[in-house]
Coordinates of N, CA and C in Angstrom, one line a residue:
M16 N 152.1 112.5 121.1 CA 151.0 113.2 120.4 C 151.3 113.4 118.9
W17 N 152.6 113.8 118.6 CA 152.8 114.1 117.2 C 153.2 112.8 116.5
E18 N 153.8 111.8 117.2 CA 154.3 110.6 116.5 C 153.1 109.7 116.1
Q19 N 152.0 109.7 116.9 CA 150.8 108.9 116.6 C 149.9 109.7 115.7
K20 N 150.3 110.8 115.2 CA 149.4 111.7 114.3 C 148.1 112.1 115.0
H21 N 148.2 112.4 116.3 CA 147.1 112.9 117.0 C 147.3 114.4 117.1
G22 N 146.2 115.2 117.2 CA 146.3 116.6 117.4 C 146.4 117.0 118.8
F23 N 146.3 118.3 119.1 CA 146.3 118.7 120.4 C 145.0 118.4 121.1
P24 N 145.0 118.3 122.4 CA 143.7 118.0 123.1 C 142.8 119.2 123.0
R25 N 141.5 118.9 122.9 CA 140.5 119.9 122.8 C 139.8 120.0 124.1
F26 N 139.8 121.2 124.7 CA 139.2 121.4 126.0 C 137.7 121.7 125.8
K27 N 136.9 121.3 126.8 CA 135.5 121.4 126.7 C 135.1 122.9 126.9
K28 N 134.3 123.4 126.0 CA 133.9 124.8 126.0 C 132.7 124.9 127.0
V29 N 132.4 126.1 127.4 CA 131.4 126.4 128.5 C 130.0 126.0 128.0
G30 N 129.6 126.5 126.8 CA 128.2 126.2 126.4 C 128.1 125.1 125.3
A31 N 129.1 124.2 125.3 CA 129.1 123.2 124.2 C 128.1 122.1 124.4
M32 N 127.8 121.7 125.6 CA 126.9 120.6 125.9 C 125.6 121.1 126.4
R33 N 124.5 120.6 125.9 CA 123.2 121.0 126.3 C 122.7 120.2 127.5
S34 N 123.3 119.0 127.7 CA 122.8 118.2 128.8 C 123.9 117.4 129.4
F35 N 123.7 116.9 130.6 CA 124.7 116.0 131.2 C 123.9 115.1 132.1
V36 N 124.4 113.9 132.4 CA 123.7 112.8 133.1 C 124.4 112.5 134.4
F37 N 123.5 112.3 135.4 CA 124.0 111.6 136.6 C 123.5 110.2 136.6
P38 N 124.3 109.2 136.2 CA 123.8 107.9 136.0 C 123.4 107.1 137.2
Q39 N 123.9 107.5 138.4 CA 123.6 106.9 139.6 C 123.2 107.9 140.7
L40 N 122.1 107.8 141.3 CA 121.7 108.6 142.4 C 121.6 107.8 143.6
G41 N 121.7 108.4 144.8 CA 121.5 107.7 146.0 C 120.1 107.3 146.3
V42 N 119.9 106.8 147.5 CA 118.5 106.3 147.9 C 117.7 107.6 148.2
N43 N 116.5 107.6 147.7 CA 115.6 108.8 147.8 C 116.2 110.1 147.6
P44 N 116.6 110.4 146.4 CA 117.3 111.7 146.1 C 116.3 112.9 146.1
V45 N 115.0 112.6 146.0 CA 114.0 113.7 145.9 C 113.3 113.9 147.2
K46 N 113.4 115.1 147.8 CA 112.7 115.4 149.1 C 112.3 116.8 149.1
N47 N 111.0 117.1 149.3 CA 110.5 118.4 149.5 C 110.9 119.4 148.4
G48 N 110.8 119.0 147.2 CA 111.1 119.9 146.1 C 112.6 120.1 145.8
T49 N 113.4 119.3 146.4 CA 114.9 119.4 146.1 C 115.4 118.0 145.6
L50 N 116.4 118.1 144.9 CA 117.0 116.9 144.3 C 118.5 116.9 144.7
K51 N 118.9 115.8 145.3 CA 120.3 115.7 145.8 C 121.1 115.1 144.7
L52 N 122.0 115.9 144.1 CA 122.9 115.4 143.0 C 124.3 115.2 143.5
P53 N 125.0 114.2 143.1 CA 126.4 114.0 143.5 C 127.3 115.1 143.0
K54 N 128.2 115.5 143.8 CA 129.2 116.5 143.5 C 128.6 117.9 143.5
I55 N 127.3 118.1 143.4 CA 126.7 119.4 143.4 C 126.0 119.7 144.7
G56 N 125.2 118.7 145.2 CA 124.4 118.9 146.4 C 122.9 119.0 146.1
L57 N 122.3 119.7 147.0 CA 120.8 119.9 146.9 C 120.5 121.0 145.9
V58 N 119.6 120.7 145.0 CA 119.2 121.6 143.9 C 117.6 121.7 144.0
R59 N 117.1 122.9 144.1 CA 115.7 123.1 144.1 C 115.1 122.9 142.7
F60 N 113.9 122.3 142.6 CA 113.3 122.2 141.3 C 111.8 122.1 141.5
H61 N 111.1 122.4 140.4 CA 109.6 122.4 140.4 C 109.2 121.0 139.9
Q62 N 108.5 120.2 140.8 CA 108.1 118.9 140.5 C 106.8 118.9 139.8
S63 N 106.7 118.6 138.5 CA 105.5 118.8 137.8 C 104.4 117.7 138.1
R64 N 104.9 116.5 138.4 CA 104.0 115.4 138.7 C 104.6 114.6 139.8
P65 N 103.8 113.9 140.6 CA 104.4 113.1 141.7 C 105.0 111.8 141.2
I66 N 106.0 111.4 142.0 CA 106.7 110.1 141.6 C 105.8 109.0 142.2
P67 N 105.4 108.0 141.3 CA 104.5 107.0 141.8 C 105.1 106.1 142.9
D68 N 104.2 105.5 143.7 CA 104.6 104.6 144.7 C 105.3 103.3 144.1
G69 N 106.3 102.9 144.7 CA 107.0 101.7 144.1 C 108.0 102.0 143.1
A70 N 108.1 103.2 142.6 CA 109.1 103.6 141.5 C 110.4 104.0 142.2
T71 N 111.5 103.7 141.6 CA 112.8 104.1 142.1 C 113.4 105.0 141.0
I72 N 114.1 106.0 141.4 CA 114.8 107.0 140.5 C 116.1 106.4 140.2
K73 N 116.3 106.1 138.9 CA 117.6 105.5 138.4 C 118.6 106.5 138.0
Q74 N 118.2 107.6 137.2 CA 119.2 108.6 136.8 C 118.5 109.9 136.6
A75 N 119.3 110.9 136.5 CA 118.8 112.3 136.3 C 119.6 112.9 135.2
R76 N 118.9 113.5 134.3 CA 119.6 114.3 133.2 C 119.2 115.7 133.3
I77 N 120.2 116.6 133.4 CA 120.1 118.0 133.5 C 120.2 118.6 132.1
V78 N 119.2 119.3 131.6 CA 119.1 119.8 130.3 C 119.0 121.3 130.3
K79 N 119.8 122.0 129.5 CA 119.7 123.5 129.3 C 118.9 123.8 128.0
R80 N 117.8 124.5 128.2 CA 117.0 125.0 127.0 C 117.0 126.5 127.1
A81 N 116.4 127.1 126.1 CA 116.4 128.5 126.0 C 115.6 129.1 127.1
S82 N 114.6 128.4 127.6 CA 113.7 128.9 128.7 C 114.3 128.6 130.1
G83 N 115.4 127.9 130.2 CA 116.0 127.6 131.5 C 116.6 126.2 131.6
W84 N 116.9 125.8 132.8 CA 117.4 124.5 133.1 C 116.3 123.5 133.6
Y85 N 116.3 122.3 133.1 CA 115.3 121.3 133.4 C 116.0 120.0 133.9
V86 N 115.3 119.2 134.7 CA 115.8 117.9 135.1 C 114.8 116.9 134.6
M87 N 115.3 115.8 134.0 CA 114.5 114.7 133.6 C 114.9 113.5 134.4
L88 N 114.0 112.9 135.1 CA 114.3 111.8 136.0 C 113.8 110.5 135.3
T89 N 114.7 109.5 135.3 CA 114.4 108.2 134.7 C 114.0 107.3 135.9
L90 N 112.8 106.7 135.8 CA 112.3 105.9 136.9 C 112.3 104.4 136.4
Q91 N 112.4 103.5 137.4 CA 112.2 102.1 137.2 C 110.9 101.7 138.0
W92 N 110.0 101.2 137.3 CA 108.7 100.9 137.9 C 108.2 99.6 137.4
D93 N 107.9 98.7 138.2 CA 107.4 97.4 137.8 C 105.9 97.5 137.6
V94 N 105.5 97.5 136.3 CA 104.1 97.6 136.0 C 103.8 96.5 134.9
S95 N 102.7 95.8 135.1 CA 102.3 94.8 134.1 C 101.4 95.5 133.1
V96 N 101.8 95.4 131.9 CA 101.0 96.0 130.8 C 100.2 94.9 130.2
P97 N 98.8 95.1 130.1 CA 98.0 94.1 129.6 C 98.2 94.0 128.0
S98 N 98.2 92.7 127.5 CA 98.4 92.5 126.1 C 97.1 92.7 125.4
V99 N 97.1 93.3 124.2 CA 95.9 93.6 123.4 C 95.6 92.4 122.6
M100 N 94.3 92.0 122.7 CA 93.9 90.8 121.9 C 93.6 91.2 120.5
P101 N 94.1 90.6 119.5 CA 93.8 90.9 118.1 C 92.4 90.6 117.8
H102 N 91.8 91.5 116.9 CA 90.5 91.3 116.5 C 90.4 91.7 115.0
G103 N 89.4 91.1 114.3 CA 89.3 91.4 112.9 C 90.2 90.6 112.0
E104 N 90.3 91.0 110.8 CA 91.2 90.3 109.8 C 92.5 91.1 109.6
G105 N 93.6 90.4 109.4 CA 94.8 91.1 109.1 C 94.8 91.6 107.6
V106 N 95.4 92.8 107.4 CA 95.5 93.3 106.1 C 96.9 93.6 105.7
G107 N 97.3 93.1 104.5 CA 98.7 93.4 104.1 C 98.7 94.7 103.3
I108 N 99.7 95.5 103.5 CA 99.8 96.8 102.8 C 101.2 96.9 102.1
D109 N 101.1 97.3 100.8 CA 102.3 97.5 100.0 C 102.4 98.9 99.5
L110 N 103.5 99.5 99.7 CA 103.8 100.9 99.2 C 104.5 100.8 97.8
G111 N 104.0 101.4 96.8 CA 104.6 101.3 95.5 C 104.8 102.6 94.8
L112 N 105.2 102.5 93.5 CA 105.5 103.7 92.7 C 104.3 104.2 92.0
T113 N 103.6 103.3 91.3 CA 102.4 103.7 90.5 C 101.2 103.9 91.4
N114 N 101.0 103.1 92.4 CA 100.0 103.3 93.4 C 100.6 103.6 94.8
F115 N 100.1 104.6 95.5 CA 100.6 104.9 96.8 C 100.5 103.7 97.8
I116 N 99.3 103.1 97.8 CA 99.0 102.0 98.7 C 98.2 101.0 98.0
A117 N 98.6 99.7 98.1 CA 97.9 98.6 97.6 C 97.7 97.6 98.7
T118 N 96.4 97.3 99.1 CA 96.2 96.4 100.2 C 95.8 95.0 99.7
S119 N 95.8 94.1 100.6 CA 95.5 92.7 100.2 C 94.0 92.6 100.0
N120 N 93.2 93.5 100.4 CA 91.7 93.5 100.1 C 91.4 93.9 98.7
G121 N 92.4 94.5 98.0 CA 92.2 95.0 96.6 C 92.0 96.5 96.5
L122 N 92.2 97.2 97.6 CA 92.1 98.6 97.6 C 93.3 99.3 97.1
L123 N 93.2 100.2 96.1 CA 94.3 100.9 95.5 C 94.1 102.4 95.7
V124 N 95.1 103.0 96.3 CA 95.1 104.4 96.5 C 96.1 105.1 95.6
K125 N 95.7 106.0 94.8 CA 96.6 106.7 93.9 C 97.5 107.6 94.6
R126 N 98.7 107.8 94.1 CA 99.7 108.7 94.8 C 99.3 110.2 94.5
Q127 N 99.5 111.0 95.5 CA 99.2 112.4 95.4 C 100.3 113.2 94.8
N128 N 100.0 114.2 94.1 CA 101.1 115.1 93.5 C 101.1 116.5 94.1
F129 N 101.2 116.5 95.4 CA 101.3 117.8 96.1 C 102.5 118.6 95.7
F130 N 103.6 118.0 95.6 CA 104.8 118.7 95.3 C 104.8 119.3 93.9
L131 N 104.4 118.4 92.9 CA 104.3 118.9 91.5 C 103.3 120.0 91.3
D132 N 102.2 119.9 92.0 CA 101.1 121.0 91.9 C 101.7 122.3 92.5
A133 N 102.3 122.2 93.6 CA 102.9 123.4 94.2 C 104.0 124.0 93.4
E134 N 104.8 123.1 92.8 CA 105.9 123.6 92.0 C 105.4 124.3 90.7
R135 N 104.3 123.8 90.1 CA 103.7 124.4 88.9 C 103.2 125.8 89.3
K136 N 102.5 125.9 90.4 CA 101.9 127.1 90.9 C 103.0 128.1 91.2
L137 N 104.1 127.7 91.8 CA 105.2 128.6 92.1 C 105.8 129.1 90.9
K138 N 106.0 128.3 89.9 CA 106.6 128.7 88.6 C 105.8 129.8 87.9
L139 N 104.5 129.6 87.9 CA 103.6 130.6 87.4 C 103.7 131.9 88.1
L140 N 103.7 131.9 89.4 CA 103.8 133.1 90.2 C 105.1 133.8 90.0
Q141 N 106.2 133.0 89.9 CA 107.5 133.6 89.7 C 107.6 134.3 88.3
Q142 N 106.9 133.7 87.3 CA 106.8 134.3 86.0 C 106.1 135.7 86.1
R143 N 105.0 135.7 86.9 CA 104.3 137.0 87.1 C 105.2 138.0 87.7
V144 N 106.0 137.6 88.7 CA 106.9 138.5 89.4 C 107.9 139.1 88.4
S145 N 108.5 138.2 87.6 CA 109.5 138.6 86.7 C 109.1 139.6 85.6
R146 N 107.8 139.7 85.3 CA 107.2 140.6 84.3 C 106.9 142.0 84.9
K147 N 107.0 142.1 86.2 CA 106.7 143.4 86.8 C 108.0 144.2 86.8
K148 N 107.8 145.6 86.9 CA 108.9 146.5 87.0 C 109.5 146.3 88.4
L149 N 110.8 146.1 88.5 CA 111.6 145.8 89.7 C 111.4 146.9 90.7
G150 N 110.9 146.6 91.9 CA 110.7 147.5 93.0 C 109.4 148.2 93.0
S151 N 108.5 148.0 92.0 CA 107.2 148.7 92.0 C 106.3 148.1 93.0
H152 N 105.2 148.7 93.2 CA 104.2 148.3 94.1 C 103.6 146.9 93.7
N153 N 103.3 146.8 92.4 CA 102.8 145.6 91.8 C 103.8 144.4 91.9
W154 N 105.1 144.7 91.8 CA 106.2 143.7 91.9 C 106.2 143.2 93.4
K155 N 106.0 144.1 94.3 CA 106.0 143.7 95.8 C 104.8 142.8 96.1
K156 N 103.6 143.2 95.5 CA 102.4 142.4 95.7 C 102.6 141.0 95.1
A157 N 103.2 140.9 93.9 CA 103.3 139.7 93.3 C 104.4 138.8 94.0
S158 N 105.5 139.4 94.5 CA 106.5 138.6 95.2 C 106.0 138.2 96.5
E159 N 105.1 139.0 97.2 CA 104.5 138.5 98.5 C 103.6 137.3 98.2
E160 N 102.8 137.4 97.1 CA 101.9 136.3 96.8 C 102.7 135.0 96.5
S161 N 103.9 135.1 95.8 CA 104.7 133.9 95.5 C 105.4 133.4 96.7
C162 N 105.7 134.3 97.7 CA 106.3 133.8 98.9 C 105.3 133.1 99.8
Q163 N 104.1 133.5 99.8 CA 103.1 132.9 100.7 C 102.8 131.4 100.2
T164 N 102.9 131.1 98.9 CA 102.6 129.8 98.5 C 103.8 128.9 98.6
A165 N 105.0 129.4 98.7 CA 106.2 128.6 98.8 C 106.4 128.0 100.1

């Protein structure tokens, strides 16, 4: 450990991981609102939607969120997705510095200055706050107004 310049082993802490995966499940692990997990056994869960016919459950991920524990099931399902037929003309789009968008049709869209406009307004409101007496009612009103725009 010390000769290879490695540190001491770090043990896993209780709340360190938010999720863990069961990469392989047995045949038909879901029955009557329960999920059979290896090493754990039967776990009750609320099934929000039915599993489609012909789909097989490949893996289960158990996730801890603030509202509780959830299970995400990964399914394998052979479905043919129809390809979309292209229609109309193709348009080339270029993003640039002087113009936000330039298309091959000749359409030019100017860039928007949302950030600069908001920055200018915030600077003006901060100047108004700085001119008020510290802690006064007018100072509080002005600082609330500047906080709402930021």
